[in-house]
Short mmCIF file of N, CA, C and O in Angstrom, two decimals:
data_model
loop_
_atom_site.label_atom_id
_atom_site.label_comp_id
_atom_site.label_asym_id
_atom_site.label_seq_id
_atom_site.Cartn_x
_atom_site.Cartn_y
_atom_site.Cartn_z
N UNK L 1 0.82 -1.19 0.00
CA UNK L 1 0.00 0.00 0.00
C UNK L 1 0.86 1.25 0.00
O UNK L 1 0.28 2.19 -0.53
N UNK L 2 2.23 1.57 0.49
CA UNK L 2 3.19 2.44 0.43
C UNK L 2 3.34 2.47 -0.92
O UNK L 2 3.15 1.50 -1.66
N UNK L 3 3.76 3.79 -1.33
CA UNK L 3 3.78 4.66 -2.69
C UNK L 3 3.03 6.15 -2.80
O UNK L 3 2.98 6.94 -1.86
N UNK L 4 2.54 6.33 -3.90
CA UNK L 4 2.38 7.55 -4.24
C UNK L 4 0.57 6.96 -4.32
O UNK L 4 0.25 5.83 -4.70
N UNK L 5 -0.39 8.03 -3.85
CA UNK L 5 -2.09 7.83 -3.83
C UNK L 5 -2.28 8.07 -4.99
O UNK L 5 -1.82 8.83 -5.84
N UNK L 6 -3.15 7.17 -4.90
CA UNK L 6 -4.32 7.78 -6.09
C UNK L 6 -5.14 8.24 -5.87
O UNK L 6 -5.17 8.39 -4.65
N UNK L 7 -6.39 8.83 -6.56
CA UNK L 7 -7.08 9.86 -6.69
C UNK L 7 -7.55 9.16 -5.34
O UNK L 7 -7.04 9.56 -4.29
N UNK L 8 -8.47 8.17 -5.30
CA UNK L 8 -9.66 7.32 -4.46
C UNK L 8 -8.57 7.50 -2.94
O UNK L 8 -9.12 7.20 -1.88
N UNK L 9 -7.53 7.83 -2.90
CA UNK L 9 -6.83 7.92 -1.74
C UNK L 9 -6.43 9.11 -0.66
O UNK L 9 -5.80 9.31 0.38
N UNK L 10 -7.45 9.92 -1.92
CA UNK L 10 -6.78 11.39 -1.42
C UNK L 10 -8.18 12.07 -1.23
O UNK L 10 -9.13 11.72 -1.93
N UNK L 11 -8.36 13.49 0.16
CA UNK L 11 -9.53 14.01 0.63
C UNK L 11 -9.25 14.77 -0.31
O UNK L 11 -8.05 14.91 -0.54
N UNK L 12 -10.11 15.42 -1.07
CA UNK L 12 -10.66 16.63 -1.95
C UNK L 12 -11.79 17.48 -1.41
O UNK L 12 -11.88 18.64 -1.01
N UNK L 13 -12.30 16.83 -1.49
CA UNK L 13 -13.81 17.87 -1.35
C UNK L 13 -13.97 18.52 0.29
O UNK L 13 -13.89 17.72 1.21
N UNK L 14 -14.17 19.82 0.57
CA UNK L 14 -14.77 20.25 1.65
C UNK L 14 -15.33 19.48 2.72
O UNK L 14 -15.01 19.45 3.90
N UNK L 15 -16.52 18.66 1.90
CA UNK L 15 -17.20 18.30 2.66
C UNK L 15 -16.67 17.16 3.61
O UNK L 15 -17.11 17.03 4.75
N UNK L 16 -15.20 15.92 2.81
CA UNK L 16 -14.36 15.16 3.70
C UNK L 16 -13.70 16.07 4.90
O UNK L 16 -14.00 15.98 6.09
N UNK L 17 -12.92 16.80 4.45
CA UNK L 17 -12.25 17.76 5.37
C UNK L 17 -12.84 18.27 6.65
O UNK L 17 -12.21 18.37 7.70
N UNK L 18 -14.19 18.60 6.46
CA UNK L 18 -14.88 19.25 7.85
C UNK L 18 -15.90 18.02 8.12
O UNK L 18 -16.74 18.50 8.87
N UNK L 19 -16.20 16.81 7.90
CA UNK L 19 -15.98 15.68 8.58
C UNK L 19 -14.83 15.18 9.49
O UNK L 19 -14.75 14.93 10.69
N UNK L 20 -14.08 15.16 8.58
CA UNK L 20 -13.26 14.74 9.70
C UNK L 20 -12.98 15.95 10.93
O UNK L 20 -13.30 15.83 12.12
N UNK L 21 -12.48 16.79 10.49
CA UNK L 21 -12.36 17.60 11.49
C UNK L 21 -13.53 18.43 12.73
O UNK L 21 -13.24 19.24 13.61
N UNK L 22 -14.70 17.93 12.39
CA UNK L 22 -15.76 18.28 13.07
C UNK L 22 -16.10 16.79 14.14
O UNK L 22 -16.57 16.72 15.28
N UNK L 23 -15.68 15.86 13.29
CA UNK L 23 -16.24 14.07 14.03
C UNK L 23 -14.85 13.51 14.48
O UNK L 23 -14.83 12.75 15.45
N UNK L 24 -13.55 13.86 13.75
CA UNK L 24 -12.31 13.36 14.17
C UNK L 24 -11.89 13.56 15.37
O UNK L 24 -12.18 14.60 15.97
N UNK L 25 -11.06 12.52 15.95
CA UNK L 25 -10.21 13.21 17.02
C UNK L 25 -9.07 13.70 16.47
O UNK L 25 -8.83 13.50 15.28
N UNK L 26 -8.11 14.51 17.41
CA UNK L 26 -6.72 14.94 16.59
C UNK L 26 -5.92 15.36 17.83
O UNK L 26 -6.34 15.68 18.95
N UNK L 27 -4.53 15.28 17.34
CA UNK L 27 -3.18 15.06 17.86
C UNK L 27 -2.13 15.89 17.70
O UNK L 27 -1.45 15.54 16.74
N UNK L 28 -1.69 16.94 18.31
CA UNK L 28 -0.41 18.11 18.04
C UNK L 28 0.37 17.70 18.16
O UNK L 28 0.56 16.70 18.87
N UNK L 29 1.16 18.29 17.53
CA UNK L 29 2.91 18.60 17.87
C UNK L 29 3.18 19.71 17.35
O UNK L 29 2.54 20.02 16.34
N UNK L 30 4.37 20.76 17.97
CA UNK L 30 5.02 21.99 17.53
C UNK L 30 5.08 21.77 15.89
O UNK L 30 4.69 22.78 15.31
N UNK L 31 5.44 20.80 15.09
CA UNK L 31 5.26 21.23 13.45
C UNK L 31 3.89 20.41 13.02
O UNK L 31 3.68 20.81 11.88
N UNK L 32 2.76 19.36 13.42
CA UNK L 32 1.72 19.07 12.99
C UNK L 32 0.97 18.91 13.64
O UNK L 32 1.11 18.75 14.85
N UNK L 33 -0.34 18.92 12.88
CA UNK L 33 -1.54 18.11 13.70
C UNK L 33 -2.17 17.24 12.53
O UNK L 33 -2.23 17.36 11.31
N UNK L 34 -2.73 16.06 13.70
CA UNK L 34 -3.66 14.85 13.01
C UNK L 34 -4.60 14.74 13.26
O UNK L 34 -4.73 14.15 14.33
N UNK L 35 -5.99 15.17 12.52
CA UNK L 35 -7.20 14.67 12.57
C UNK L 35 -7.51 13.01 12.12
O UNK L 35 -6.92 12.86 11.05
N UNK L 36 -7.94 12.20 12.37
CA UNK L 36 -8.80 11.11 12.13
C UNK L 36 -9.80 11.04 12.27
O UNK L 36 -10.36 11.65 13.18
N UNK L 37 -10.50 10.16 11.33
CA UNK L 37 -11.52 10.10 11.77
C UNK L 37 -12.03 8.80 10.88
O UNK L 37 -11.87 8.83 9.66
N UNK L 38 -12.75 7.49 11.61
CA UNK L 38 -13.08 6.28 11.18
C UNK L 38 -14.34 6.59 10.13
O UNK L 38 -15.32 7.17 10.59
N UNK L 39 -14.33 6.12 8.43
CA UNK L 39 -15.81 6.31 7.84
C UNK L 39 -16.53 5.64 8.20
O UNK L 39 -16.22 4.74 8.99
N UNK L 40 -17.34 5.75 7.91
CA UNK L 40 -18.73 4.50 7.82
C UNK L 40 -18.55 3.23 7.03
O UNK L 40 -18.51 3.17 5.80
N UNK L 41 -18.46 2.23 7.84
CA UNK L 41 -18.19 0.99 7.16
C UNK L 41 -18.82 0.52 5.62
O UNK L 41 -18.38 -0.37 4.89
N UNK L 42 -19.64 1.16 5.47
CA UNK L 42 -21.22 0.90 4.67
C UNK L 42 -20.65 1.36 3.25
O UNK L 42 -20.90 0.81 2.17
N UNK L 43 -19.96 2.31 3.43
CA UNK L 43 -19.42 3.32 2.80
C UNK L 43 -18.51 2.58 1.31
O UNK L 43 -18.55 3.00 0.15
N UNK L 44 -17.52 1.06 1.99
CA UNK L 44 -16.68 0.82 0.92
C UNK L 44 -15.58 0.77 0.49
O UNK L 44 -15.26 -0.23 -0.15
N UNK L 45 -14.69 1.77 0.67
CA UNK L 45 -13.70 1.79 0.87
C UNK L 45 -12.95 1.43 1.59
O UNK L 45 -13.23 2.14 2.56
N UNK L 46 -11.78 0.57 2.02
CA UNK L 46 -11.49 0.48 3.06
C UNK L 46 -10.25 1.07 3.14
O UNK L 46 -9.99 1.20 4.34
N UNK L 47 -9.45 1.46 2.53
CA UNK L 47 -8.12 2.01 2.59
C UNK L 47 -8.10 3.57 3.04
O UNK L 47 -8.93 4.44 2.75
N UNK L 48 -7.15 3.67 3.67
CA UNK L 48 -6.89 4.78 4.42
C UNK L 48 -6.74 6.40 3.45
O UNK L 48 -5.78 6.57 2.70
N UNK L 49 -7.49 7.12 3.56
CA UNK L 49 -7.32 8.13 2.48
C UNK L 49 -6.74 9.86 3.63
O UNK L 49 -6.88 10.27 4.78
N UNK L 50 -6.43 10.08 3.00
CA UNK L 50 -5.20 11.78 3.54
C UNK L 50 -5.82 13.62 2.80
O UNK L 50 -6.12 14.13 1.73
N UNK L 51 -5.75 13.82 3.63
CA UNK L 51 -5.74 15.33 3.31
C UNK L 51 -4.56 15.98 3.53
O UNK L 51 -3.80 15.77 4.47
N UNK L 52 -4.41 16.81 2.63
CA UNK L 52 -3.43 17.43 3.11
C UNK L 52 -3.46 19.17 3.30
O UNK L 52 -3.74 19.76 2.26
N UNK L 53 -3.14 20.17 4.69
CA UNK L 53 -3.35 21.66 5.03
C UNK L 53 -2.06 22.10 5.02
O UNK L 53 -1.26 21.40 5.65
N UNK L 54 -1.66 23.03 4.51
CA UNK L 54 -0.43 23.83 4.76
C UNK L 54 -0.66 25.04 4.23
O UNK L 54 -0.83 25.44 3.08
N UNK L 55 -0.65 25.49 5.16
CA UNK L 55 -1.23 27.27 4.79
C UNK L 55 0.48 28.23 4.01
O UNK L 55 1.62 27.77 3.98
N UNK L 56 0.03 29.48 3.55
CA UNK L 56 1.24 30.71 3.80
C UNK L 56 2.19 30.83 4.63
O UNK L 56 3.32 31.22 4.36
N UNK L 57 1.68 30.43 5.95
CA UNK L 57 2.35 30.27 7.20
C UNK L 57 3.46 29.88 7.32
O UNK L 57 4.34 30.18 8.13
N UNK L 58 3.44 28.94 6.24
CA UNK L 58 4.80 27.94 6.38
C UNK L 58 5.85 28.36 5.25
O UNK L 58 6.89 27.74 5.44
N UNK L 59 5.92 29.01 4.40
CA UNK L 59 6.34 29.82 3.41
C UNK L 59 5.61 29.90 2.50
O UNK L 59 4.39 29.75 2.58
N UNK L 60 6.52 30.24 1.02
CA UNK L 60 6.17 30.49 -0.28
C UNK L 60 6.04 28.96 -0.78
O UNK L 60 6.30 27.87 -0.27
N UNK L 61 5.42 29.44 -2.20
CA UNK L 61 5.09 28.21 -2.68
C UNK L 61 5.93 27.20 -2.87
O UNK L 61 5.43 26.09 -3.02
N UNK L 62 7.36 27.35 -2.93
CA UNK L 62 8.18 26.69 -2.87
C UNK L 62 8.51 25.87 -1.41
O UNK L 62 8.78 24.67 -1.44
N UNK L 63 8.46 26.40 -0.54
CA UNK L 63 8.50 25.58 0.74
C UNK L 63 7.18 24.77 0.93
O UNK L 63 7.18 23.58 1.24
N UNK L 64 5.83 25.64 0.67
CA UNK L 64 4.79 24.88 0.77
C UNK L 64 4.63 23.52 0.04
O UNK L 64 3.87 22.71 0.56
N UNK L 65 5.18 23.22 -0.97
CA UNK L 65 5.21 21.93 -1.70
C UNK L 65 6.09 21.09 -1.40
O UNK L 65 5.71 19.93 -1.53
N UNK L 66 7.32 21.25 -0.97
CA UNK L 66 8.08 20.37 -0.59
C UNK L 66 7.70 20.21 0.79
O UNK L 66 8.49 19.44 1.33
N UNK L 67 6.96 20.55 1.46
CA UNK L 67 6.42 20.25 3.06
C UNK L 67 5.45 19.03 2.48
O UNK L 67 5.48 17.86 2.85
N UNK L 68 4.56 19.64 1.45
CA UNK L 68 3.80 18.65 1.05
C UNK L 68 4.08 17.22 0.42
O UNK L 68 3.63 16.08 0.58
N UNK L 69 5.05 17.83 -0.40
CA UNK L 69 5.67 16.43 -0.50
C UNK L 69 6.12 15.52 0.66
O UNK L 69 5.59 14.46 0.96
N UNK L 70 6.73 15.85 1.01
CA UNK L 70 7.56 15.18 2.25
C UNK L 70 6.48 14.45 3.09
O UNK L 70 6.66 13.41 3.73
N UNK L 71 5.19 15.24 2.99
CA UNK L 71 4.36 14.80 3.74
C UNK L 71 3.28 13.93 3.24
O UNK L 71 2.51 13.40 4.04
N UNK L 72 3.19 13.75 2.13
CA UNK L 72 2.41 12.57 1.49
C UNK L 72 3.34 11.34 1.77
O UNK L 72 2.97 10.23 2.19
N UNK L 73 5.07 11.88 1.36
CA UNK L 73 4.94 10.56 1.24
C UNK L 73 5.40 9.99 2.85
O UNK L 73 5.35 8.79 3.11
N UNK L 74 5.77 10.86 3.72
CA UNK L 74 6.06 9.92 5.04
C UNK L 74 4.40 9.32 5.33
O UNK L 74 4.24 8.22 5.86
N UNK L 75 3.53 9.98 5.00
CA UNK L 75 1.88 9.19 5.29
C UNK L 75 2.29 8.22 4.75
O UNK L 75 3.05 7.55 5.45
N UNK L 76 2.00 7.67 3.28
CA UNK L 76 2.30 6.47 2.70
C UNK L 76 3.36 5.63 3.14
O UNK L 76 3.05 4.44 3.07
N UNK L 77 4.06 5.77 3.40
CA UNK L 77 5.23 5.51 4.28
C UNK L 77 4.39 4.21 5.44
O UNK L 77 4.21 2.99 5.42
N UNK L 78 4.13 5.18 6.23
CA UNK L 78 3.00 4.41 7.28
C UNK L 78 1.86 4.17 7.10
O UNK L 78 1.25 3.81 8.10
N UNK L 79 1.31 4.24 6.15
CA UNK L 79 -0.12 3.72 5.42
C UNK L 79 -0.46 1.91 5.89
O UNK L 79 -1.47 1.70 6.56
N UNK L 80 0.14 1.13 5.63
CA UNK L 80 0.32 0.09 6.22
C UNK L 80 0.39 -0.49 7.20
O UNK L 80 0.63 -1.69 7.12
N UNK L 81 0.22 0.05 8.35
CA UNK L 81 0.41 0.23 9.57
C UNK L 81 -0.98 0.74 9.90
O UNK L 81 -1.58 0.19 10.82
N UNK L 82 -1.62 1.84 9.18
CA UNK L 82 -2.96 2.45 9.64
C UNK L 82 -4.06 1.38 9.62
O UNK L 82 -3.99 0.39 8.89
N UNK L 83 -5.30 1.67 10.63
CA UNK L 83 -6.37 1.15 10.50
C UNK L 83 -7.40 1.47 9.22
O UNK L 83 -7.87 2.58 8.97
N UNK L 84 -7.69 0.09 8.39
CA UNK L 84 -8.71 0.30 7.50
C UNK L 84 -9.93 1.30 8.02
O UNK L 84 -10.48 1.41 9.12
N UNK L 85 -10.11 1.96 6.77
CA UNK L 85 -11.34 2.68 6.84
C UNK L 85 -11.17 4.23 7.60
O UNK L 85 -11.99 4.71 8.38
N UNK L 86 -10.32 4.65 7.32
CA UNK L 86 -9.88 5.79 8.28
C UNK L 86 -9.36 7.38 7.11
O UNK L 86 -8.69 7.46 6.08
N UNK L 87 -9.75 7.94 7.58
CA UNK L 87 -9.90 9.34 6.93
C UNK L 87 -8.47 10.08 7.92
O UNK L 87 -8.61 9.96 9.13
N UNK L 88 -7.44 10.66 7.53
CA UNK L 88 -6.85 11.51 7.93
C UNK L 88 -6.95 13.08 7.38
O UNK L 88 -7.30 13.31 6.22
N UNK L 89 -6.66 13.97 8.15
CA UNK L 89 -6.14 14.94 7.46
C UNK L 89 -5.06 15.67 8.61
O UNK L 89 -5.15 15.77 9.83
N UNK L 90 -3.85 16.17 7.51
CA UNK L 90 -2.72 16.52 8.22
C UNK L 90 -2.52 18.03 8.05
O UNK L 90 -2.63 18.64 6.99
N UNK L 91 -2.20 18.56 9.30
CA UNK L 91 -2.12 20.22 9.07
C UNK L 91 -1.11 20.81 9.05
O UNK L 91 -0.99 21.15 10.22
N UNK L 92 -0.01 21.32 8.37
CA UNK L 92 1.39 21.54 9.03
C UNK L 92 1.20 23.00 9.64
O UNK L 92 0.43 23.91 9.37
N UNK L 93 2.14 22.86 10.49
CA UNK L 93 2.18 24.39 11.05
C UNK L 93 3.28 25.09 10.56
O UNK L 93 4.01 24.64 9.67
N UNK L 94 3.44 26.35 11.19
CA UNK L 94 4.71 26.94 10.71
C UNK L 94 5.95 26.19 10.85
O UNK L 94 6.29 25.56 9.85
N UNK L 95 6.55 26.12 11.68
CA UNK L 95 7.58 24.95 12.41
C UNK L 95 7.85 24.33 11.58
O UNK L 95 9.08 24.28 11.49
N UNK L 96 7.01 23.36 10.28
CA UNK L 96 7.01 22.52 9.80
C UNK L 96 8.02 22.46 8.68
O UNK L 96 8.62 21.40 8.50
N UNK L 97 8.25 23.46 7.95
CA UNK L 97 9.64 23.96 6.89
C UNK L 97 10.65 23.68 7.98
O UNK L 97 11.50 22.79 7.95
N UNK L 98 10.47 24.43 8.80
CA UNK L 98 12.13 23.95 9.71
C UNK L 98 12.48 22.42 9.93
O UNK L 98 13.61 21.95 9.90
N UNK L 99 11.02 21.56 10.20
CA UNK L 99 11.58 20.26 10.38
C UNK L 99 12.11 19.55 9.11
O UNK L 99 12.91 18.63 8.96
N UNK L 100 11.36 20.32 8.20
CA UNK L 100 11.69 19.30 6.52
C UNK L 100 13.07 19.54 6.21
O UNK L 100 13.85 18.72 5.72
N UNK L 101 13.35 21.04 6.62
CA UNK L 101 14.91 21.49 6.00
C UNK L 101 15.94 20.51 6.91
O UNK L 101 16.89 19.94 6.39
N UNK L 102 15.57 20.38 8.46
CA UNK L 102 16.29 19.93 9.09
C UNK L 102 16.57 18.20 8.94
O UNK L 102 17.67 17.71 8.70
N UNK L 103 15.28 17.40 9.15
CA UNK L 103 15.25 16.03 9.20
C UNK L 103 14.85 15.52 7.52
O UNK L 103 15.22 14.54 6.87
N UNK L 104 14.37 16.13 7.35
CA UNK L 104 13.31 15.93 5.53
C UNK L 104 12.58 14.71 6.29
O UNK L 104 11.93 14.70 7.33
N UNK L 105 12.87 13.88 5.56
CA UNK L 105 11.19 12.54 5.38
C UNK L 105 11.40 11.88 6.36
O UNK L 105 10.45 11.18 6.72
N UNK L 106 12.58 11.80 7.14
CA UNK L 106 12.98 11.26 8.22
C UNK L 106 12.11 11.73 9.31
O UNK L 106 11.31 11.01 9.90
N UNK L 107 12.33 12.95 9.54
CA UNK L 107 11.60 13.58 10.70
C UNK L 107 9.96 13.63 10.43
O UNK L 107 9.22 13.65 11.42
N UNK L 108 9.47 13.66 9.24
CA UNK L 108 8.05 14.16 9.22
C UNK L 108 7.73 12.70 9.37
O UNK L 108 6.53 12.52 9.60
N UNK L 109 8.53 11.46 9.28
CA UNK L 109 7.68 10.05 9.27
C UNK L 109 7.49 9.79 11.01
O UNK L 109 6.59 9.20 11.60
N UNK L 110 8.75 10.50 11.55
CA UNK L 110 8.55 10.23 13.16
C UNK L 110 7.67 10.92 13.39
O UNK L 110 6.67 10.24 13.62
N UNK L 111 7.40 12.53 13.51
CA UNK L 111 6.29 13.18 13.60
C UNK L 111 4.82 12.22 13.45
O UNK L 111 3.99 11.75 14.24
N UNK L 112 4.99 12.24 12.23
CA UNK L 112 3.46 11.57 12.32
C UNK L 112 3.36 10.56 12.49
O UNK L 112 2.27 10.24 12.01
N UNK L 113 3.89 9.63 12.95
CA UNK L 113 4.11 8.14 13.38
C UNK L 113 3.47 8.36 15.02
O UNK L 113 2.66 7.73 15.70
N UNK L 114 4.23 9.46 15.21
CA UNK L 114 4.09 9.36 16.97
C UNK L 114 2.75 10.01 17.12
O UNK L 114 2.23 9.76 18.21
N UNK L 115 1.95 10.86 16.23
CA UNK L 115 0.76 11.63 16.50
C UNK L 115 -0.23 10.48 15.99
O UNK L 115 -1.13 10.17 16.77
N UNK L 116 -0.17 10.02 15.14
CA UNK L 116 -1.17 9.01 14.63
C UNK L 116 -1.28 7.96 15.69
O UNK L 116 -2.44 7.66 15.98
N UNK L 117 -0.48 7.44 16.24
CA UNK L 117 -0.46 6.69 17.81
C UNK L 117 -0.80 6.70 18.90
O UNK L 117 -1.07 5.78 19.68
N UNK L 118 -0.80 8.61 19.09
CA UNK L 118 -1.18 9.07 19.82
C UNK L 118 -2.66 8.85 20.28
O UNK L 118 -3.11 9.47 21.25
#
């Protein structure tokens, strides 16, 4: 299941996003936070699907994408490990360029390893 998502793997629409984050629980740290939130079994899917938030905050568009990157793929990374049927969405904070420059995929896989556990 580690690699790069496909479409069916990834939150898009509004309306996933403030599900989860209205029904999810969620998990800080100084560079992220983790919403989850379990779908409805009924629903079909069972594989774990991701959102991804990174505001201005965290730089220009150039920092903002490589945060993002880094951060899809340490998810996928641990995708395998997650419980079927589960909706994430990940928020980076400002902090979060500093951890990528510092650790890159290393650090954002511990990060969210340890919040998703949480």
């Amino acid at each position: 299941m580690a690699g790069t998502a496909t479409r069916s793997r990834r939150l898009s629409r509004s309306a996933d996003f403030e599900a989860v984050y209205r029904r999810g629980r969620s998990a800080s740290s100084r560079h992220l936070v983790v919403y989850a939130f379990a779908r409805d079994a009924a629903a079909g899917a069972t594989e774990p699907r991701v959102g991804l938030t990174v505001s201005r905050k965290v730089g220009g568009a150039v920092d903002r994408n490589r945060v993002k990157r880094l951060l899809r793929d340490a998810f996928w990374a641990l995708a395998d490990d997650l419980p079927e049927g589960h909706d994430y969405v990940v928020v980076a904070r400002p902090e979060a360029r500093a951890l990528g420059e510092r650790d890159g995929l290393d650090g954002f896989r511990a990060a969210l390893a340890e919040l998703i556990a949480a």
